[in-house]
Amino acid sequence: MAAKNREKKRQKKTIGRDASLSLLQAYNILFARFGPQHWWPGDTPFEIMVGAVLTQNTAWTNVEKAIANLQGARALDAAVIVSASHEQLAGWLTPSGYFNIKAKRLKNFCAWYLEQGGCEALRYWPTARLRAGLLSVNGVGRETADDMLLYAFHRPVFVIDAYTRRIFSRLGLVDHDLSYEALRRYFEETLRAGTGAGRRRLVRLFNEYHALIVVLGKDVCRKRPRCGACPLAAQCSYPLES
Ligand code: SF4
């Protein structure tokens, strides 16, 4: 309870406040410690999108097994997925967990994807239209849609996940309770203004930054943080724990 109260006290009610640690500095520190992450694993944009649907609530190693099942059955294809029976698809997806729900979501996504003309058509859509389209699919939420936009379509969209919220609120840079859209705008606008980067450079930065956040959140800034092993500890306002 005391730890919870301490965390609440640390959560600021503003964003973009004067902070000793800028988003760009944090990125540079994380990159220097962890190096390039080479995200997102996947040979094609479609495989990346399938991975984005399957990665919800599970470890990536489980997603890899499910994708390997699809590949082994020559079913890593939107038309094959749509025409497969629910039982067959759920069987291929079993390693990814929640396979009944994920089979429905993946079918919904693939049906929409085919209706729009697949990647050949979608790659020409403006980002706002593409995002709205992805979000219209039952089972595709904001984080999944933004994973697809950034990693499959190379759009300058910052992905917000639970790790991002936890790490940057502990650093004292954002309010933990901000909406997804407010956090996304904060990261995108601050990094765009801080770097002056064009679209391609922003895509590379957002790609690497999200991957580095996941590494830190998974291995170091966990629910119970391992601050002694954290490269951001010197700049962090959270009560340090060893
Ligand atoms: S110092 Fe601790 S609380 Fe702060 S970001 Fe690092 S692991 Fe998280």
PDB file of C-alpha atoms and ligand atoms in Angstrom:
ATOM      1  CA  MET A   1       0.000   0.000   0.000  1.00  0.00           C
ATOM      2  CA  ALA A   2       2.861   2.382   0.929  1.00  0.00           C
ATOM      3  CA  ALA A   3       4.550   1.697  -2.403  1.00  0.00           C
ATOM      4  CA  LYS A   4       1.238   2.350  -4.199  1.00  0.00           C
ATOM      5  CA  ASN A   5       0.838   5.674  -2.418  1.00  0.00           C
ATOM      6  CA  ARG A   6       4.414   6.644  -3.239  1.00  0.00           C
ATOM      7  CA  GLU A   7       3.771   5.861  -6.899  1.00  0.00           C
ATOM      8  CA  LYS A   8       0.570   7.914  -6.891  1.00  0.00           C
ATOM      9  CA  LYS A   9       2.402  10.870  -5.417  1.00  0.00           C
ATOM     10  CA  ARG A  10       4.966  10.625  -8.186  1.00  0.00           C
ATOM     11  CA  GLN A  11       2.375  10.685 -10.915  1.00  0.00           C
ATOM     12  CA  LYS A  12       2.225  14.199 -12.262  1.00  0.00           C
ATOM     13  CA  LYS A  13      -0.957  15.681 -13.597  1.00  0.00           C
ATOM     14  CA  THR A  14       0.732  17.296 -16.541  1.00  0.00           C
ATOM     15  CA  ILE A  15       2.722  16.113 -19.488  1.00  0.00           C
ATOM     16  CA  GLY A  16       5.602  17.672 -21.300  1.00  0.00           C
ATOM     17  CA  ARG A  17       6.720  19.458 -18.159  1.00  0.00           C
ATOM     18  CA  ASP A  18      10.282  20.634 -17.765  1.00  0.00           C
ATOM     19  CA  ALA A  19      12.090  17.416 -17.042  1.00  0.00           C
ATOM     20  CA  SER A  20      15.755  16.817 -16.401  1.00  0.00           C
ATOM     21  CA  LEU A  21      15.464  13.789 -18.612  1.00  0.00           C
ATOM     22  CA  SER A  22      14.143  14.345 -22.108  1.00  0.00           C
ATOM     23  CA  LEU A  23      12.621  11.592 -24.177  1.00  0.00           C
ATOM     24  CA  LEU A  24      15.562  11.789 -26.530  1.00  0.00           C
ATOM     25  CA  GLN A  25      18.112  11.500 -23.740  1.00  0.00           C
ATOM     26  CA  ALA A  26      16.266   8.485 -22.394  1.00  0.00           C
ATOM     27  CA  TYR A  27      16.351   6.933 -25.861  1.00  0.00           C
ATOM     28  CA  ASN A  28      20.086   7.528 -26.207  1.00  0.00           C
ATOM     29  CA  ILE A  29      20.771   5.983 -22.800  1.00  0.00           C
ATOM     30  CA  LEU A  30      18.649   2.922 -23.566  1.00  0.00           C
ATOM     31  CA  PHE A  31      20.209   2.476 -27.004  1.00  0.00           C
ATOM     32  CA  ALA A  32      23.716   2.746 -25.549  1.00  0.00           C
ATOM     33  CA  ARG A  33      22.886   0.052 -22.980  1.00  0.00           C
ATOM     34  CA  PHE A  34      20.800  -2.403 -25.015  1.00  0.00           C
ATOM     35  CA  GLY A  35      21.802  -1.720 -28.635  1.00  0.00           C
ATOM     36  CA  PRO A  36      19.656  -2.183 -31.748  1.00  0.00           C
ATOM     37  CA  GLN A  37      16.723  -4.577 -31.311  1.00  0.00           C
ATOM     38  CA  HIS A  38      15.997  -5.275 -35.014  1.00  0.00           C
ATOM     39  CA  TRP A  39      12.214  -5.159 -34.669  1.00  0.00           C
ATOM     40  CA  TRP A  40       9.733  -6.353 -35.774  1.00  0.00           C
ATOM     41  CA  PRO A  41      10.560  -9.999 -36.435  1.00  0.00           C
ATOM     42  CA  GLY A  42       8.693 -11.123 -39.564  1.00  0.00           C
ATOM     43  CA  ASP A  43       9.519 -11.669 -43.224  1.00  0.00           C
ATOM     44  CA  THR A  44       6.523  -9.834 -44.718  1.00  0.00           C
ATOM     45  CA  PRO A  45       4.147  -7.038 -43.683  1.00  0.00           C
ATOM     46  CA  PHE A  46       1.358  -9.619 -43.465  1.00  0.00           C
ATOM     47  CA  GLU A  47       3.380 -11.812 -41.091  1.00  0.00           C
ATOM     48  CA  ILE A  48       4.077  -8.740 -38.947  1.00  0.00           C
ATOM     49  CA  MET A  49       0.352  -7.970 -38.791  1.00  0.00           C
ATOM     50  CA  VAL A  50      -0.477 -11.557 -37.841  1.00  0.00           C
ATOM     51  CA  GLY A  51       2.161 -11.340 -35.097  1.00  0.00           C
ATOM     52  CA  ALA A  52       0.620  -8.085 -33.839  1.00  0.00           C
ATOM     53  CA  VAL A  53      -2.758  -9.799 -33.412  1.00  0.00           C
ATOM     54  CA  LEU A  54      -1.270 -12.880 -31.747  1.00  0.00           C
ATOM     55  CA  THR A  55       1.097 -11.102 -29.356  1.00  0.00           C
ATOM     56  CA  GLN A  56      -1.745  -9.749 -27.209  1.00  0.00           C
ATOM     57  CA  ASN A  57      -1.329 -11.124 -23.652  1.00  0.00           C
ATOM     58  CA  THR A  58       1.442 -13.573 -24.409  1.00  0.00           C
ATOM     59  CA  ALA A  59       5.216 -13.856 -24.726  1.00  0.00           C
ATOM     60  CA  TRP A  60       6.719 -13.503 -28.175  1.00  0.00           C
ATOM     61  CA  THR A  61       8.187 -17.033 -28.080  1.00  0.00           C
ATOM     62  CA  ASN A  62       4.601 -18.380 -28.027  1.00  0.00           C
ATOM     63  CA  VAL A  63       3.679 -16.223 -31.014  1.00  0.00           C
ATOM     64  CA  GLU A  64       6.653 -17.631 -32.931  1.00  0.00           C
ATOM     65  CA  LYS A  65       5.378 -21.168 -32.343  1.00  0.00           C
ATOM     66  CA  ALA A  66       1.893 -20.270 -33.599  1.00  0.00           C
ATOM     67  CA  ILE A  67       3.326 -18.564 -36.695  1.00  0.00           C
ATOM     68  CA  ALA A  68       5.533 -21.613 -37.306  1.00  0.00           C
ATOM     69  CA  ASN A  69       2.367 -23.772 -37.193  1.00  0.00           C
ATOM     70  CA  LEU A  70       0.716 -21.521 -39.785  1.00  0.00           C
ATOM     71  CA  GLN A  71       3.809 -21.655 -41.971  1.00  0.00           C
ATOM     72  CA  GLY A  72       4.062 -25.429 -41.603  1.00  0.00           C
ATOM     73  CA  ALA A  73       0.436 -25.772 -42.754  1.00  0.00           C
ATOM     74  CA  ARG A  74       0.956 -23.263 -45.605  1.00  0.00           C
ATOM     75  CA  ALA A  75      -1.660 -21.141 -43.865  1.00  0.00           C
ATOM     76  CA  LEU A  76       0.218 -17.875 -43.328  1.00  0.00           C
ATOM     77  CA  ASP A  77      -2.052 -16.357 -45.927  1.00  0.00           C
ATOM     78  CA  ALA A  78      -5.162 -14.226 -45.441  1.00  0.00           C
ATOM     79  CA  ALA A  79      -7.360 -16.250 -47.832  1.00  0.00           C
ATOM     80  CA  VAL A  80      -6.351 -19.557 -46.232  1.00  0.00           C
ATOM     81  CA  ILE A  81      -7.019 -18.187 -42.744  1.00  0.00           C
ATOM     82  CA  VAL A  82     -10.456 -16.900 -43.748  1.00  0.00           C
ATOM     83  CA  SER A  83     -11.459 -20.210 -45.320  1.00  0.00           C
ATOM     84  CA  ALA A  84     -10.066 -22.419 -42.525  1.00  0.00           C
ATOM     85  CA  SER A  85     -12.528 -23.796 -39.991  1.00  0.00           C
ATOM     86  CA  HIS A  86     -12.497 -22.194 -36.551  1.00  0.00           C
ATOM     87  CA  GLU A  87     -11.256 -25.457 -34.999  1.00  0.00           C
ATOM     88  CA  GLN A  88      -8.407 -25.787 -37.476  1.00  0.00           C
ATOM     89  CA  LEU A  89      -7.287 -22.178 -37.016  1.00  0.00           C
ATOM     90  CA  ALA A  90      -7.576 -22.342 -33.222  1.00  0.00           C
ATOM     91  CA  GLY A  91      -5.444 -25.510 -33.335  1.00  0.00           C
ATOM     92  CA  TRP A  92      -2.658 -23.740 -35.228  1.00  0.00           C
ATOM     93  CA  LEU A  93      -2.829 -20.814 -32.802  1.00  0.00           C
ATOM     94  CA  THR A  94      -2.856 -22.900 -29.617  1.00  0.00           C
ATOM     95  CA  PRO A  95       0.718 -21.987 -28.524  1.00  0.00           C
ATOM     96  CA  SER A  96      -0.176 -18.260 -28.518  1.00  0.00           C
ATOM     97  CA  GLY A  97      -2.796 -18.701 -25.757  1.00  0.00           C
ATOM     98  CA  TYR A  98      -6.428 -17.480 -25.832  1.00  0.00           C
ATOM     99  CA  PHE A  99      -6.554 -19.360 -29.129  1.00  0.00           C
ATOM    100  CA  ASN A 100     -10.347 -19.293 -29.525  1.00  0.00           C
ATOM    101  CA  ILE A 101     -10.468 -15.504 -29.174  1.00  0.00           C
ATOM    102  CA  LYS A 102      -7.366 -15.031 -31.308  1.00  0.00           C
ATOM    103  CA  ALA A 103      -8.746 -17.281 -34.055  1.00  0.00           C
ATOM    104  CA  LYS A 104     -11.845 -15.059 -34.256  1.00  0.00           C
ATOM    105  CA  ARG A 105      -9.766 -11.884 -34.206  1.00  0.00           C
ATOM    106  CA  LEU A 106      -7.382 -13.128 -36.855  1.00  0.00           C
ATOM    107  CA  LYS A 107     -10.249 -14.203 -39.109  1.00  0.00           C
ATOM    108  CA  ASN A 108     -11.926 -10.786 -38.661  1.00  0.00           C
ATOM    109  CA  PHE A 109      -8.678  -9.040 -39.495  1.00  0.00           C
ATOM    110  CA  CYS A 110      -7.944 -11.217 -42.545  1.00  0.00           C
ATOM    111  CA  ALA A 111     -11.488 -10.766 -43.911  1.00  0.00           C
ATOM    112  CA  TRP A 112     -11.130  -6.992 -43.632  1.00  0.00           C
ATOM    113  CA  TYR A 113      -7.615  -7.119 -45.107  1.00  0.00           C
ATOM    114  CA  LEU A 114      -8.811  -9.042 -48.172  1.00  0.00           C
ATOM    115  CA  GLU A 115     -11.867  -6.801 -48.630  1.00  0.00           C
ATOM    116  CA  GLN A 116      -9.598  -3.752 -48.814  1.00  0.00           C
ATOM    117  CA  GLY A 117      -7.272  -5.350 -51.368  1.00  0.00           C
ATOM    118  CA  GLY A 118      -4.451  -6.470 -49.040  1.00  0.00           C
ATOM    119  CA  CYS A 119      -1.117  -4.730 -48.609  1.00  0.00           C
ATOM    120  CA  GLU A 120      -0.970  -3.783 -52.269  1.00  0.00           C
ATOM    121  CA  ALA A 121      -3.888  -1.403 -51.692  1.00  0.00           C
ATOM    122  CA  LEU A 122      -3.438  -0.541 -48.013  1.00  0.00           C
ATOM    123  CA  ARG A 123       0.134   0.692 -48.438  1.00  0.00           C
ATOM    124  CA  TYR A 124      -1.204   3.703 -50.366  1.00  0.00           C
ATOM    125  CA  TRP A 125      -3.763   4.717 -47.756  1.00  0.00           C
ATOM    126  CA  PRO A 126      -3.010   7.871 -45.739  1.00  0.00           C
ATOM    127  CA  THR A 127      -2.086   7.075 -42.143  1.00  0.00           C
ATOM    128  CA  ALA A 128      -5.261   8.466 -40.536  1.00  0.00           C
ATOM    129  CA  ARG A 129      -7.501   6.457 -42.877  1.00  0.00           C
ATOM    130  CA  LEU A 130      -5.436   3.318 -42.402  1.00  0.00           C
ATOM    131  CA  ARG A 131      -5.518   3.678 -38.619  1.00  0.00           C
ATOM    132  CA  ALA A 132      -9.284   4.219 -38.640  1.00  0.00           C
ATOM    133  CA  GLY A 133      -9.718   1.185 -40.887  1.00  0.00           C
ATOM    134  CA  LEU A 134      -7.609  -1.067 -38.673  1.00  0.00           C
ATOM    135  CA  LEU A 135      -9.465   0.137 -35.578  1.00  0.00           C
ATOM    136  CA  SER A 136     -12.768  -0.720 -37.229  1.00  0.00           C
ATOM    137  CA  VAL A 137     -11.835  -4.415 -37.127  1.00  0.00           C
ATOM    138  CA  ASN A 138     -13.337  -6.232 -34.176  1.00  0.00           C
ATOM    139  CA  GLY A 139     -10.384  -7.322 -31.995  1.00  0.00           C
ATOM    140  CA  VAL A 140      -7.861  -4.751 -33.222  1.00  0.00           C
ATOM    141  CA  GLY A 141      -7.240  -2.175 -30.516  1.00  0.00           C
ATOM    142  CA  ARG A 142      -5.060   0.918 -30.532  1.00  0.00           C
ATOM    143  CA  GLU A 143      -1.801  -0.770 -29.582  1.00  0.00           C
ATOM    144  CA  THR A 144      -2.265  -3.526 -32.180  1.00  0.00           C
ATOM    145  CA  ALA A 145      -3.228  -1.033 -34.887  1.00  0.00           C
ATOM    146  CA  ASP A 146      -0.205   1.127 -34.087  1.00  0.00           C
ATOM    147  CA  ASP A 147       2.112  -1.914 -34.100  1.00  0.00           C
ATOM    148  CA  MET A 148       0.856  -2.610 -37.625  1.00  0.00           C
ATOM    149  CA  LEU A 149       1.157   1.010 -38.743  1.00  0.00           C
ATOM    150  CA  LEU A 150       4.717   1.383 -37.486  1.00  0.00           C
ATOM    151  CA  TYR A 151       6.224  -2.015 -38.193  1.00  0.00           C
ATOM    152  CA  ALA A 152       4.279  -3.267 -41.232  1.00  0.00           C
ATOM    153  CA  PHE A 153       3.501   0.054 -42.972  1.00  0.00           C
ATOM    154  CA  HIS A 154       6.438   2.176 -41.735  1.00  0.00           C
ATOM    155  CA  ARG A 155       4.251   5.061 -40.593  1.00  0.00           C
ATOM    156  CA  PRO A 156       5.583   7.515 -37.941  1.00  0.00           C
ATOM    157  CA  VAL A 157       3.223   6.364 -35.190  1.00  0.00           C
ATOM    158  CA  PHE A 158       4.446   5.803 -31.631  1.00  0.00           C
ATOM    159  CA  VAL A 159       3.193   2.608 -29.999  1.00  0.00           C
ATOM    160  CA  ILE A 160       2.023   2.965 -26.409  1.00  0.00           C
ATOM    161  CA  ASP A 161       1.945  -0.111 -24.205  1.00  0.00           C
ATOM    162  CA  ALA A 162       1.793  -0.844 -20.487  1.00  0.00           C
ATOM    163  CA  TYR A 163       5.599  -0.684 -20.255  1.00  0.00           C
ATOM    164  CA  THR A 164       5.665   2.824 -21.781  1.00  0.00           C
ATOM    165  CA  ARG A 165       3.067   4.049 -19.304  1.00  0.00           C
ATOM    166  CA  ARG A 166       4.827   2.503 -16.313  1.00  0.00           C
ATOM    167  CA  ILE A 167       8.385   3.546 -17.171  1.00  0.00           C
ATOM    168  CA  PHE A 168       7.691   7.146 -18.152  1.00  0.00           C
ATOM    169  CA  SER A 169       5.349   7.825 -15.248  1.00  0.00           C
ATOM    170  CA  ARG A 170       7.993   6.476 -12.863  1.00  0.00           C
ATOM    171  CA  LEU A 171      10.547   8.721 -14.547  1.00  0.00           C
ATOM    172  CA  GLY A 172       8.192  11.602 -13.757  1.00  0.00           C
ATOM    173  CA  LEU A 173       7.696  12.592 -17.399  1.00  0.00           C
ATOM    174  CA  VAL A 174       4.011  11.758 -17.813  1.00  0.00           C
ATOM    175  CA  ASP A 175       0.892  11.133 -15.788  1.00  0.00           C
ATOM    176  CA  HIS A 176       0.242   7.424 -15.420  1.00  0.00           C
ATOM    177  CA  ASP A 177      -3.480   7.939 -16.049  1.00  0.00           C
ATOM    178  CA  LEU A 178      -3.236   9.781 -19.369  1.00  0.00           C
ATOM    179  CA  SER A 179      -5.273   8.372 -22.214  1.00  0.00           C
ATOM    180  CA  TYR A 180      -3.628   6.303 -24.910  1.00  0.00           C
ATOM    181  CA  GLU A 181      -4.113   9.052 -27.482  1.00  0.00           C
ATOM    182  CA  ALA A 182      -2.668  11.779 -25.231  1.00  0.00           C
ATOM    183  CA  LEU A 183       0.428   9.676 -24.560  1.00  0.00           C
ATOM    184  CA  ARG A 184       0.852   8.842 -28.238  1.00  0.00           C
ATOM    185  CA  ARG A 185       0.599  12.507 -29.211  1.00  0.00           C
ATOM    186  CA  TYR A 186       3.083  13.478 -26.473  1.00  0.00           C
ATOM    187  CA  PHE A 187       5.714  11.018 -27.684  1.00  0.00           C
ATOM    188  CA  GLU A 188       5.191  11.778 -31.362  1.00  0.00           C
ATOM    189  CA  GLU A 189       5.170  15.560 -30.999  1.00  0.00           C
ATOM    190  CA  THR A 190       8.005  15.772 -28.471  1.00  0.00           C
ATOM    191  CA  LEU A 191      10.292  13.516 -30.499  1.00  0.00           C
ATOM    192  CA  ARG A 192       9.380  15.235 -33.769  1.00  0.00           C
ATOM    193  CA  ALA A 193      10.150  18.658 -32.277  1.00  0.00           C
ATOM    194  CA  GLY A 194      13.247  17.438 -30.419  1.00  0.00           C
ATOM    195  CA  THR A 195      14.885  15.835 -33.451  1.00  0.00           C
ATOM    196  CA  GLY A 196      13.565  17.879 -36.364  1.00  0.00           C
ATOM    197  CA  ALA A 197      13.588  14.524 -38.119  1.00  0.00           C
ATOM    198  CA  GLY A 198      11.735  13.764 -41.307  1.00  0.00           C
ATOM    199  CA  ARG A 199       9.329  10.882 -41.701  1.00  0.00           C
ATOM    200  CA  ARG A 200      11.814   8.105 -42.457  1.00  0.00           C
ATOM    201  CA  ARG A 201      14.097   8.986 -39.568  1.00  0.00           C
ATOM    202  CA  LEU A 202      11.113   9.249 -37.230  1.00  0.00           C
ATOM    203  CA  VAL A 203       9.941   5.797 -38.278  1.00  0.00           C
ATOM    204  CA  ARG A 204      13.388   4.367 -37.479  1.00  0.00           C
ATOM    205  CA  LEU A 205      13.457   6.212 -34.129  1.00  0.00           C
ATOM    206  CA  PHE A 206       9.936   5.110 -33.120  1.00  0.00           C
ATOM    207  CA  ASN A 207      10.687   1.544 -34.215  1.00  0.00           C
ATOM    208  CA  GLU A 208      13.819   1.298 -32.086  1.00  0.00           C
ATOM    209  CA  TYR A 209      12.441   3.269 -29.155  1.00  0.00           C
ATOM    210  CA  HIS A 210       9.393   1.066 -28.645  1.00  0.00           C
ATOM    211  CA  ALA A 211      11.576  -2.054 -28.844  1.00  0.00           C
ATOM    212  CA  LEU A 212      13.967  -0.619 -26.223  1.00  0.00           C
ATOM    213  CA  ILE A 213      11.048   0.272 -23.947  1.00  0.00           C
ATOM    214  CA  VAL A 214       9.858  -3.331 -24.121  1.00  0.00           C
ATOM    215  CA  VAL A 215      13.328  -4.608 -23.178  1.00  0.00           C
ATOM    216  CA  LEU A 216      13.519  -2.259 -20.187  1.00  0.00           C
ATOM    217  CA  GLY A 217       9.937  -2.948 -19.069  1.00  0.00           C
ATOM    218  CA  LYS A 218      10.271  -6.720 -19.383  1.00  0.00           C
ATOM    219  CA  ASP A 219      13.653  -7.158 -17.760  1.00  0.00           C
ATOM    220  CA  VAL A 220      14.273  -4.144 -15.496  1.00  0.00           C
ATOM    221  CA  CYS A 221      11.411  -1.732 -14.844  1.00  0.00           C
ATOM    222  CA  ARG A 222       9.047  -4.513 -13.882  1.00  0.00           C
ATOM    223  CA  LYS A 223       6.076  -4.219 -11.570  1.00  0.00           C
ATOM    224  CA  ARG A 224       8.672  -4.558  -8.832  1.00  0.00           C
ATOM    225  CA  PRO A 225      11.498  -2.597 -10.454  1.00  0.00           C
ATOM    226  CA  ARG A 226      15.141  -3.667 -10.517  1.00  0.00           C
ATOM    227  CA  CYS A 227      16.429  -0.107 -10.257  1.00  0.00           C
ATOM    228  CA  GLY A 228      19.969  -1.216  -9.447  1.00  0.00           C
ATOM    229  CA  ALA A 229      20.211  -2.620 -12.988  1.00  0.00           C
ATOM    230  CA  CYS A 230      18.516   0.323 -14.708  1.00  0.00           C
ATOM    231  CA  PRO A 231      20.447   2.636 -17.057  1.00  0.00           C
ATOM    232  CA  LEU A 232      17.927   5.435 -16.326  1.00  0.00           C
ATOM    233  CA  ALA A 233      18.295   5.228 -12.518  1.00  0.00           C
ATOM    234  CA  ALA A 234      20.337   8.433 -12.181  1.00  0.00           C
ATOM    235  CA  GLN A 235      17.521  10.443 -13.788  1.00  0.00           C
ATOM    236  CA  CYS A 236      14.560   8.625 -12.244  1.00  0.00           C
ATOM    237  CA  SER A 237      12.311  10.203  -9.645  1.00  0.00           C
ATOM    238  CA  TYR A 238      10.817   6.898  -8.489  1.00  0.00           C
ATOM    239  CA  PRO A 239      11.952   5.699  -5.058  1.00  0.00           C
ATOM    240  CA  LEU A 240      14.827   3.410  -6.009  1.00  0.00           C
ATOM    241  CA  GLU A 241      14.799  -0.222  -5.031  1.00  0.00           C
ATOM    242  CA  SER A 242      17.676  -2.636  -5.348  1.00  0.00           C
TER     243      SER A 242
HETATM  244  S1  SF4 B   1      15.145   3.544 -12.015  1.00  0.00           S
HETATM  245 FE1  SF4 B   1      13.696   1.945 -11.409  1.00  0.00          FE
HETATM  246  S2  SF4 B   1      11.676   2.886 -11.506  1.00  0.00           S
HETATM  247 FE2  SF4 B   1      13.081   4.228 -12.618  1.00  0.00          FE
HETATM  248  S3  SF4 B   1      12.884   3.581 -14.751  1.00  0.00           S
HETATM  249 FE3  SF4 B   1      14.591   2.443 -13.880  1.00  0.00          FE
HETATM  250  S4  SF4 B   1      13.739   0.504 -13.105  1.00  0.00           S
HETATM  251 FE4  SF4 B   1      12.028   1.924 -13.495  1.00  0.00          FE
END
